[in-house]
């Protein structure tokens, strides 16, 4: 009887660049659930509009906005959310629904922000995986986009500081993914080359396409098991659903 063998798992690299939000922390994934939850909280003020219709309009505007937004907006998430809620309200009014006030838009957006912050948690096993990488001598860099104060607060809150050899926050360094220097600077800080390095994260452009251009082995984390978007031409070097899948056996 012929024996079957499992494909060889690539040994751990000298270095890993690891994303934070929706890779280590459950932070911004599944926004439709969050917007529907918040809209339900404001149901009386939104009436007679159904909360789900409001949530759908806001989410659609937000997705359109972020698809072309300049990087500077990542430093002003609260302001961006107020803008996208007003945009969703305007789209509803354009379809013949009653006008909803800017004050209501601001309160709904701010509640979304606090809801998101309250709901963040560390994915099961993420701390253990990072600790295992470190114990095996892998050099680790946390590479995250976003505002300095907000991201640094999460790093402290979820006990990530001591787990990484280098922490690189877009708002502190003045550059972020998918700029080439975001990856090059992190590798330089660790003293490694592209051949030594893996990039791991949930954003196909930031953690797969851009680092692959530099020759970095790029691993896409698909925490919700959704699979690659329909029609996507992106080819991650590996797809995982949890950092624990990379732990040495």
PDB file of C-alpha atoms in Angstrom:
ATOM      1  CA  UNK A   1       0.000   0.000   0.000  1.00  0.00           C
ATOM      2  CA  UNK A   2       1.419   3.369  -0.999  1.00  0.00           C
ATOM      3  CA  UNK A   3       1.990   5.700   1.887  1.00  0.00           C
ATOM      4  CA  UNK A   4       0.855   9.297   1.705  1.00  0.00           C
ATOM      5  CA  UNK A   5       2.934  12.042   3.209  1.00  0.00           C
ATOM      6  CA  UNK A   6       1.864  15.428   4.425  1.00  0.00           C
ATOM      7  CA  UNK A   7       3.409  18.417   2.665  1.00  0.00           C
ATOM      8  CA  UNK A   8       6.434  19.697   4.533  1.00  0.00           C
ATOM      9  CA  UNK A   9       5.708  22.643   6.785  1.00  0.00           C
ATOM     10  CA  UNK A  10       8.184  25.454   6.301  1.00  0.00           C
ATOM     11  CA  UNK A  11      10.372  25.837   9.416  1.00  0.00           C
ATOM     12  CA  UNK A  12      10.110  29.033  11.396  1.00  0.00           C
ATOM     13  CA  UNK A  13      11.941  31.998   9.889  1.00  0.00           C
ATOM     14  CA  UNK A  14      14.526  34.216  11.574  1.00  0.00           C
ATOM     15  CA  UNK A  15      11.951  37.024  11.782  1.00  0.00           C
ATOM     16  CA  UNK A  16       8.240  37.740  11.618  1.00  0.00           C
ATOM     17  CA  UNK A  17       6.457  41.023  10.974  1.00  0.00           C
ATOM     18  CA  UNK A  18       3.025  40.645  12.535  1.00  0.00           C
ATOM     19  CA  UNK A  19      -0.026  42.856  12.110  1.00  0.00           C
ATOM     20  CA  UNK A  20      -2.122  43.655  15.193  1.00  0.00           C
ATOM     21  CA  UNK A  21      -5.777  44.441  14.407  1.00  0.00           C
ATOM     22  CA  UNK A  22      -7.747  41.377  13.296  1.00  0.00           C
ATOM     23  CA  UNK A  23      -4.562  39.304  13.424  1.00  0.00           C
ATOM     24  CA  UNK A  24      -3.693  39.311  17.150  1.00  0.00           C
ATOM     25  CA  UNK A  25      -6.722  41.277  18.322  1.00  0.00           C
ATOM     26  CA  UNK A  26     -10.330  40.976  17.212  1.00  0.00           C
ATOM     27  CA  UNK A  27     -10.763  44.659  16.422  1.00  0.00           C
ATOM     28  CA  UNK A  28     -12.438  45.796  13.219  1.00  0.00           C
ATOM     29  CA  UNK A  29     -13.687  42.666  11.494  1.00  0.00           C
ATOM     30  CA  UNK A  30     -17.349  42.153  10.631  1.00  0.00           C
ATOM     31  CA  UNK A  31     -18.372  45.853  10.748  1.00  0.00           C
ATOM     32  CA  UNK A  32     -21.894  44.979   9.572  1.00  0.00           C
ATOM     33  CA  UNK A  33     -22.580  43.298  12.914  1.00  0.00           C
ATOM     34  CA  UNK A  34     -21.338  46.321  14.852  1.00  0.00           C
ATOM     35  CA  UNK A  35     -23.306  48.855  12.771  1.00  0.00           C
ATOM     36  CA  UNK A  36     -26.514  46.801  13.093  1.00  0.00           C
ATOM     37  CA  UNK A  37     -26.030  46.560  16.853  1.00  0.00           C
ATOM     38  CA  UNK A  38     -25.508  50.317  17.209  1.00  0.00           C
ATOM     39  CA  UNK A  39     -28.423  51.179  14.902  1.00  0.00           C
ATOM     40  CA  UNK A  40     -30.698  49.027  17.075  1.00  0.00           C
ATOM     41  CA  UNK A  41     -29.607  51.037  20.133  1.00  0.00           C
ATOM     42  CA  UNK A  42     -30.758  54.204  18.344  1.00  0.00           C
ATOM     43  CA  UNK A  43     -33.950  52.671  16.919  1.00  0.00           C
ATOM     44  CA  UNK A  44     -36.326  55.211  18.535  1.00  0.00           C
ATOM     45  CA  UNK A  45     -34.424  58.200  17.185  1.00  0.00           C
ATOM     46  CA  UNK A  46     -34.095  56.637  13.723  1.00  0.00           C
ATOM     47  CA  UNK A  47     -37.813  55.750  13.437  1.00  0.00           C
ATOM     48  CA  UNK A  48     -39.627  55.290  11.184  1.00  0.00           C
ATOM     49  CA  UNK A  49     -36.481  54.162   9.384  1.00  0.00           C
ATOM     50  CA  UNK A  50     -35.673  50.516  10.203  1.00  0.00           C
ATOM     51  CA  UNK A  51     -32.312  50.310  12.018  1.00  0.00           C
ATOM     52  CA  UNK A  52     -31.050  47.655   9.592  1.00  0.00           C
ATOM     53  CA  UNK A  53     -31.648  49.978   6.626  1.00  0.00           C
ATOM     54  CA  UNK A  54     -29.692  52.747   8.342  1.00  0.00           C
ATOM     55  CA  UNK A  55     -26.847  50.355   9.197  1.00  0.00           C
ATOM     56  CA  UNK A  56     -26.712  49.133   5.601  1.00  0.00           C
ATOM     57  CA  UNK A  57     -26.560  52.690   4.230  1.00  0.00           C
ATOM     58  CA  UNK A  58     -23.816  53.744   6.646  1.00  0.00           C
ATOM     59  CA  UNK A  59     -21.765  50.613   5.981  1.00  0.00           C
ATOM     60  CA  UNK A  60     -22.064  51.079   2.214  1.00  0.00           C
ATOM     61  CA  UNK A  61     -20.894  54.685   2.477  1.00  0.00           C
ATOM     62  CA  UNK A  62     -18.069  53.689   4.838  1.00  0.00           C
ATOM     63  CA  UNK A  63     -16.810  50.976   2.486  1.00  0.00           C
ATOM     64  CA  UNK A  64     -16.853  53.415  -0.416  1.00  0.00           C
ATOM     65  CA  UNK A  65     -15.074  56.058   1.654  1.00  0.00           C
ATOM     66  CA  UNK A  66     -12.300  53.759   2.908  1.00  0.00           C
ATOM     67  CA  UNK A  67     -11.684  52.287  -0.551  1.00  0.00           C
ATOM     68  CA  UNK A  68     -10.220  55.634  -1.665  1.00  0.00           C
ATOM     69  CA  UNK A  69      -9.438  57.429   1.617  1.00  0.00           C
ATOM     70  CA  UNK A  70      -6.020  58.972   2.109  1.00  0.00           C
ATOM     71  CA  UNK A  71      -3.785  57.468   4.789  1.00  0.00           C
ATOM     72  CA  UNK A  72      -4.216  60.581   6.957  1.00  0.00           C
ATOM     73  CA  UNK A  73      -7.783  59.489   7.763  1.00  0.00           C
ATOM     74  CA  UNK A  74      -6.388  56.488   9.672  1.00  0.00           C
ATOM     75  CA  UNK A  75      -5.063  59.025  12.186  1.00  0.00           C
ATOM     76  CA  UNK A  76      -8.576  60.496  12.606  1.00  0.00           C
ATOM     77  CA  UNK A  77     -10.842  57.471  12.960  1.00  0.00           C
ATOM     78  CA  UNK A  78     -13.427  59.245  15.121  1.00  0.00           C
ATOM     79  CA  UNK A  79     -13.781  62.089  12.635  1.00  0.00           C
ATOM     80  CA  UNK A  80     -13.891  59.635   9.716  1.00  0.00           C
ATOM     81  CA  UNK A  81     -16.704  57.684  11.342  1.00  0.00           C
ATOM     82  CA  UNK A  82     -18.765  60.848  11.861  1.00  0.00           C
ATOM     83  CA  UNK A  83     -18.241  61.696   8.198  1.00  0.00           C
ATOM     84  CA  UNK A  84     -19.324  58.239   7.027  1.00  0.00           C
ATOM     85  CA  UNK A  85     -22.463  58.248   9.174  1.00  0.00           C
ATOM     86  CA  UNK A  86     -23.437  61.655   7.762  1.00  0.00           C
ATOM     87  CA  UNK A  87     -22.790  60.223   4.284  1.00  0.00           C
ATOM     88  CA  UNK A  88     -25.055  57.270   4.980  1.00  0.00           C
ATOM     89  CA  UNK A  89     -27.763  59.584   6.311  1.00  0.00           C
ATOM     90  CA  UNK A  90     -27.479  61.769   3.180  1.00  0.00           C
ATOM     91  CA  UNK A  91     -27.855  58.710   0.942  1.00  0.00           C
ATOM     92  CA  UNK A  92     -31.046  57.735   2.775  1.00  0.00           C
ATOM     93  CA  UNK A  93     -32.437  61.268   2.458  1.00  0.00           C
ATOM     94  CA  UNK A  94     -31.618  61.234  -1.273  1.00  0.00           C
ATOM     95  CA  UNK A  95     -33.781  58.115  -1.552  1.00  0.00           C
ATOM     96  CA  UNK A  96     -36.752  59.972  -0.058  1.00  0.00           C
ATOM     97  CA  UNK A  97     -36.391  59.178   3.630  1.00  0.00           C
ATOM     98  CA  UNK A  98     -36.614  61.823   6.334  1.00  0.00           C
ATOM     99  CA  UNK A  99     -33.543  63.896   7.156  1.00  0.00           C
ATOM    100  CA  UNK A 100     -31.500  62.753  10.144  1.00  0.00           C
ATOM    101  CA  UNK A 101     -29.524  65.378  12.051  1.00  0.00           C
ATOM    102  CA  UNK A 102     -25.760  65.838  12.173  1.00  0.00           C
ATOM    103  CA  UNK A 103     -26.028  65.650  15.960  1.00  0.00           C
ATOM    104  CA  UNK A 104     -27.563  62.181  15.712  1.00  0.00           C
ATOM    105  CA  UNK A 105     -24.870  61.191  13.210  1.00  0.00           C
ATOM    106  CA  UNK A 106     -22.156  62.311  15.633  1.00  0.00           C
ATOM    107  CA  UNK A 107     -23.662  60.423  18.568  1.00  0.00           C
ATOM    108  CA  UNK A 108     -24.150  57.261  16.548  1.00  0.00           C
ATOM    109  CA  UNK A 109     -20.568  57.439  15.217  1.00  0.00           C
ATOM    110  CA  UNK A 110     -19.108  58.059  18.675  1.00  0.00           C
ATOM    111  CA  UNK A 111     -21.081  55.171  20.134  1.00  0.00           C
ATOM    112  CA  UNK A 112     -19.716  52.941  17.357  1.00  0.00           C
ATOM    113  CA  UNK A 113     -16.188  53.962  18.373  1.00  0.00           C
ATOM    114  CA  UNK A 114     -16.719  53.151  22.056  1.00  0.00           C
ATOM    115  CA  UNK A 115     -18.505  49.901  21.158  1.00  0.00           C
ATOM    116  CA  UNK A 116     -15.556  48.805  19.030  1.00  0.00           C
ATOM    117  CA  UNK A 117     -13.053  49.619  21.773  1.00  0.00           C
ATOM    118  CA  UNK A 118     -15.123  47.756  24.385  1.00  0.00           C
ATOM    119  CA  UNK A 119     -15.454  44.693  22.155  1.00  0.00           C
ATOM    120  CA  UNK A 120     -11.755  44.193  21.343  1.00  0.00           C
ATOM    121  CA  UNK A 121     -10.183  40.987  22.643  1.00  0.00           C
ATOM    122  CA  UNK A 122      -7.091  38.860  22.051  1.00  0.00           C
ATOM    123  CA  UNK A 123      -7.778  35.935  19.726  1.00  0.00           C
ATOM    124  CA  UNK A 124      -7.542  32.612  21.575  1.00  0.00           C
ATOM    125  CA  UNK A 125      -3.992  31.290  21.498  1.00  0.00           C
ATOM    126  CA  UNK A 126      -2.446  34.447  20.034  1.00  0.00           C
ATOM    127  CA  UNK A 127      -0.346  35.250  23.114  1.00  0.00           C
ATOM    128  CA  UNK A 128       0.801  31.631  23.348  1.00  0.00           C
ATOM    129  CA  UNK A 129       1.780  31.567  19.676  1.00  0.00           C
ATOM    130  CA  UNK A 130       3.786  34.786  19.906  1.00  0.00           C
ATOM    131  CA  UNK A 131       5.510  33.550  23.067  1.00  0.00           C
ATOM    132  CA  UNK A 132       6.366  30.269  21.300  1.00  0.00           C
ATOM    133  CA  UNK A 133       7.881  32.118  18.329  1.00  0.00           C
ATOM    134  CA  UNK A 134       9.988  34.204  20.706  1.00  0.00           C
ATOM    135  CA  UNK A 135      11.069  31.129  22.687  1.00  0.00           C
ATOM    136  CA  UNK A 136      12.313  29.581  19.434  1.00  0.00           C
ATOM    137  CA  UNK A 137      14.496  32.605  18.761  1.00  0.00           C
ATOM    138  CA  UNK A 138      12.340  34.283  16.122  1.00  0.00           C
ATOM    139  CA  UNK A 139      12.811  38.055  16.017  1.00  0.00           C
ATOM    140  CA  UNK A 140       9.420  39.740  16.192  1.00  0.00           C
ATOM    141  CA  UNK A 141       8.116  43.103  14.981  1.00  0.00           C
ATOM    142  CA  UNK A 142       4.599  44.364  15.511  1.00  0.00           C
ATOM    143  CA  UNK A 143       3.747  46.476  12.463  1.00  0.00           C
ATOM    144  CA  UNK A 144       0.435  48.305  12.771  1.00  0.00           C
ATOM    145  CA  UNK A 145      -1.243  51.209  11.023  1.00  0.00           C
ATOM    146  CA  UNK A 146      -3.280  53.834  12.856  1.00  0.00           C
ATOM    147  CA  UNK A 147      -2.969  56.718  15.277  1.00  0.00           C
ATOM    148  CA  UNK A 148      -0.174  56.639  17.849  1.00  0.00           C
ATOM    149  CA  UNK A 149      -2.249  57.108  21.003  1.00  0.00           C
ATOM    150  CA  UNK A 150      -4.984  54.649  20.044  1.00  0.00           C
ATOM    151  CA  UNK A 151      -2.655  51.882  18.893  1.00  0.00           C
ATOM    152  CA  UNK A 152      -0.184  52.324  21.751  1.00  0.00           C
ATOM    153  CA  UNK A 153      -3.082  52.078  24.231  1.00  0.00           C
ATOM    154  CA  UNK A 154      -4.137  48.735  22.732  1.00  0.00           C
ATOM    155  CA  UNK A 155      -0.562  47.439  22.809  1.00  0.00           C
ATOM    156  CA  UNK A 156      -0.347  48.245  26.518  1.00  0.00           C
ATOM    157  CA  UNK A 157      -3.888  47.083  27.330  1.00  0.00           C
ATOM    158  CA  UNK A 158      -3.381  43.672  25.739  1.00  0.00           C
ATOM    159  CA  UNK A 159       0.161  43.073  27.051  1.00  0.00           C
ATOM    160  CA  UNK A 160       1.985  43.087  23.724  1.00  0.00           C
ATOM    161  CA  UNK A 161       4.888  45.437  24.524  1.00  0.00           C
ATOM    162  CA  UNK A 162       7.249  42.873  26.048  1.00  0.00           C
ATOM    163  CA  UNK A 163       6.411  40.267  23.424  1.00  0.00           C
ATOM    164  CA  UNK A 164       8.035  42.135  20.530  1.00  0.00           C
ATOM    165  CA  UNK A 165      11.589  43.176  19.733  1.00  0.00           C
ATOM    166  CA  UNK A 166      10.330  46.125  17.661  1.00  0.00           C
ATOM    167  CA  UNK A 167       6.982  47.935  17.734  1.00  0.00           C
ATOM    168  CA  UNK A 168       6.165  50.069  14.730  1.00  0.00           C
ATOM    169  CA  UNK A 169       3.041  52.224  14.790  1.00  0.00           C
ATOM    170  CA  UNK A 170       2.168  54.291  11.731  1.00  0.00           C
ATOM    171  CA  UNK A 171       1.265  57.341  13.819  1.00  0.00           C
ATOM    172  CA  UNK A 172       4.586  57.265  15.677  1.00  0.00           C
ATOM    173  CA  UNK A 173       6.849  56.660  12.685  1.00  0.00           C
ATOM    174  CA  UNK A 174       5.112  58.790  10.056  1.00  0.00           C
ATOM    175  CA  UNK A 175       4.695  55.951   7.567  1.00  0.00           C
ATOM    176  CA  UNK A 176       2.758  52.715   7.384  1.00  0.00           C
ATOM    177  CA  UNK A 177       1.682  49.773   5.262  1.00  0.00           C
ATOM    178  CA  UNK A 178       1.568  49.396   2.275  1.00  0.00           C
ATOM    179  CA  UNK A 179       4.550  51.770   1.885  1.00  0.00           C
ATOM    180  CA  UNK A 180       7.717  49.784   1.160  1.00  0.00           C
ATOM    181  CA  UNK A 181       9.619  51.547   3.913  1.00  0.00           C
ATOM    182  CA  UNK A 182       7.192  50.204   6.524  1.00  0.00           C
ATOM    183  CA  UNK A 183       8.486  46.680   5.870  1.00  0.00           C
ATOM    184  CA  UNK A 184      12.087  47.704   5.160  1.00  0.00           C
ATOM    185  CA  UNK A 185      12.323  49.740   8.362  1.00  0.00           C
ATOM    186  CA  UNK A 186      10.955  46.882  10.466  1.00  0.00           C
ATOM    187  CA  UNK A 187      13.431  44.426   8.945  1.00  0.00           C
ATOM    188  CA  UNK A 188      16.280  46.870   9.466  1.00  0.00           C
ATOM    189  CA  UNK A 189      15.259  47.274  13.118  1.00  0.00           C
ATOM    190  CA  UNK A 190      15.409  43.486  13.524  1.00  0.00           C
ATOM    191  CA  UNK A 191      18.633  43.170  11.532  1.00  0.00           C
ATOM    192  CA  UNK A 192      17.197  40.754   8.978  1.00  0.00           C
ATOM    193  CA  UNK A 193      16.671  40.489   5.218  1.00  0.00           C
ATOM    194  CA  UNK A 194      13.634  39.583   3.103  1.00  0.00           C
ATOM    195  CA  UNK A 195      14.887  35.996   2.857  1.00  0.00           C
ATOM    196  CA  UNK A 196      14.726  35.752   6.661  1.00  0.00           C
ATOM    197  CA  UNK A 197      11.258  37.225   7.067  1.00  0.00           C
ATOM    198  CA  UNK A 198       7.581  36.337   7.103  1.00  0.00           C
ATOM    199  CA  UNK A 199       4.744  38.882   7.110  1.00  0.00           C
ATOM    200  CA  UNK A 200       1.484  37.829   8.748  1.00  0.00           C
ATOM    201  CA  UNK A 201      -1.802  39.759   8.675  1.00  0.00           C
ATOM    202  CA  UNK A 202      -5.419  39.990   7.569  1.00  0.00           C
ATOM    203  CA  UNK A 203      -5.226  42.730   4.912  1.00  0.00           C
ATOM    204  CA  UNK A 204      -4.524  41.287   1.472  1.00  0.00           C
ATOM    205  CA  UNK A 205      -2.981  44.502   0.125  1.00  0.00           C
ATOM    206  CA  UNK A 206      -0.953  45.433   3.202  1.00  0.00           C
ATOM    207  CA  UNK A 207       0.157  41.999   4.376  1.00  0.00           C
ATOM    208  CA  UNK A 208       0.337  39.999   1.149  1.00  0.00           C
ATOM    209  CA  UNK A 209       0.564  42.019  -2.067  1.00  0.00           C
ATOM    210  CA  UNK A 210       2.936  44.773  -0.873  1.00  0.00           C
ATOM    211  CA  UNK A 211       5.387  42.577   1.076  1.00  0.00           C
ATOM    212  CA  UNK A 212       5.429  39.952  -1.691  1.00  0.00           C
ATOM    213  CA  UNK A 213       6.724  42.638  -4.067  1.00  0.00           C
ATOM    214  CA  UNK A 214       9.757  42.862  -1.799  1.00  0.00           C
ATOM    215  CA  UNK A 215      10.218  39.087  -1.735  1.00  0.00           C
ATOM    216  CA  UNK A 216       8.810  38.565   1.770  1.00  0.00           C
ATOM    217  CA  UNK A 217       7.008  35.263   2.467  1.00  0.00           C
ATOM    218  CA  UNK A 218       3.471  36.533   3.097  1.00  0.00           C
ATOM    219  CA  UNK A 219       0.838  34.729   5.149  1.00  0.00           C
ATOM    220  CA  UNK A 220      -2.800  35.797   5.086  1.00  0.00           C
ATOM    221  CA  UNK A 221      -4.799  35.207   8.260  1.00  0.00           C
ATOM    222  CA  UNK A 222      -8.470  34.535   7.516  1.00  0.00           C
ATOM    223  CA  UNK A 223      -9.862  34.491  11.058  1.00  0.00           C
ATOM    224  CA  UNK A 224     -13.508  34.229   9.981  1.00  0.00           C
ATOM    225  CA  UNK A 225     -12.914  31.508   7.382  1.00  0.00           C
ATOM    226  CA  UNK A 226     -14.444  33.599   4.610  1.00  0.00           C
ATOM    227  CA  UNK A 227     -11.847  32.611   2.006  1.00  0.00           C
ATOM    228  CA  UNK A 228     -10.355  34.899  -0.596  1.00  0.00           C
ATOM    229  CA  UNK A 229     -12.809  37.433  -2.068  1.00  0.00           C
ATOM    230  CA  UNK A 230     -14.515  36.273  -5.242  1.00  0.00           C
ATOM    231  CA  UNK A 231     -12.399  37.162  -8.246  1.00  0.00           C
ATOM    232  CA  UNK A 232      -9.311  37.949  -6.174  1.00  0.00           C
ATOM    233  CA  UNK A 233      -5.997  37.458  -7.966  1.00  0.00           C
ATOM    234  CA  UNK A 234      -3.969  37.684  -4.751  1.00  0.00           C
ATOM    235  CA  UNK A 235      -1.986  34.525  -3.962  1.00  0.00           C
ATOM    236  CA  UNK A 236      -0.807  34.391  -0.348  1.00  0.00           C
ATOM    237  CA  UNK A 237       2.146  32.085   0.270  1.00  0.00           C
ATOM    238  CA  UNK A 238      -0.003  30.476   2.947  1.00  0.00           C
ATOM    239  CA  UNK A 239      -3.479  30.965   4.443  1.00  0.00           C
ATOM    240  CA  UNK A 240      -4.139  30.350   8.147  1.00  0.00           C
ATOM    241  CA  UNK A 241      -7.075  31.008  10.467  1.00  0.00           C
ATOM    242  CA  UNK A 242      -5.026  31.486  13.646  1.00  0.00           C
ATOM    243  CA  UNK A 243      -1.451  32.316  14.618  1.00  0.00           C
ATOM    244  CA  UNK A 244      -1.424  29.023  16.507  1.00  0.00           C
ATOM    245  CA  UNK A 245      -1.171  27.209  13.153  1.00  0.00           C
ATOM    246  CA  UNK A 246       2.378  28.563  12.825  1.00  0.00           C
ATOM    247  CA  UNK A 247       3.520  27.260  16.221  1.00  0.00           C
ATOM    248  CA  UNK A 248       6.330  24.706  16.068  1.00  0.00           C
ATOM    249  CA  UNK A 249       5.076  21.186  16.628  1.00  0.00           C
TER     250      UNK A 249
END
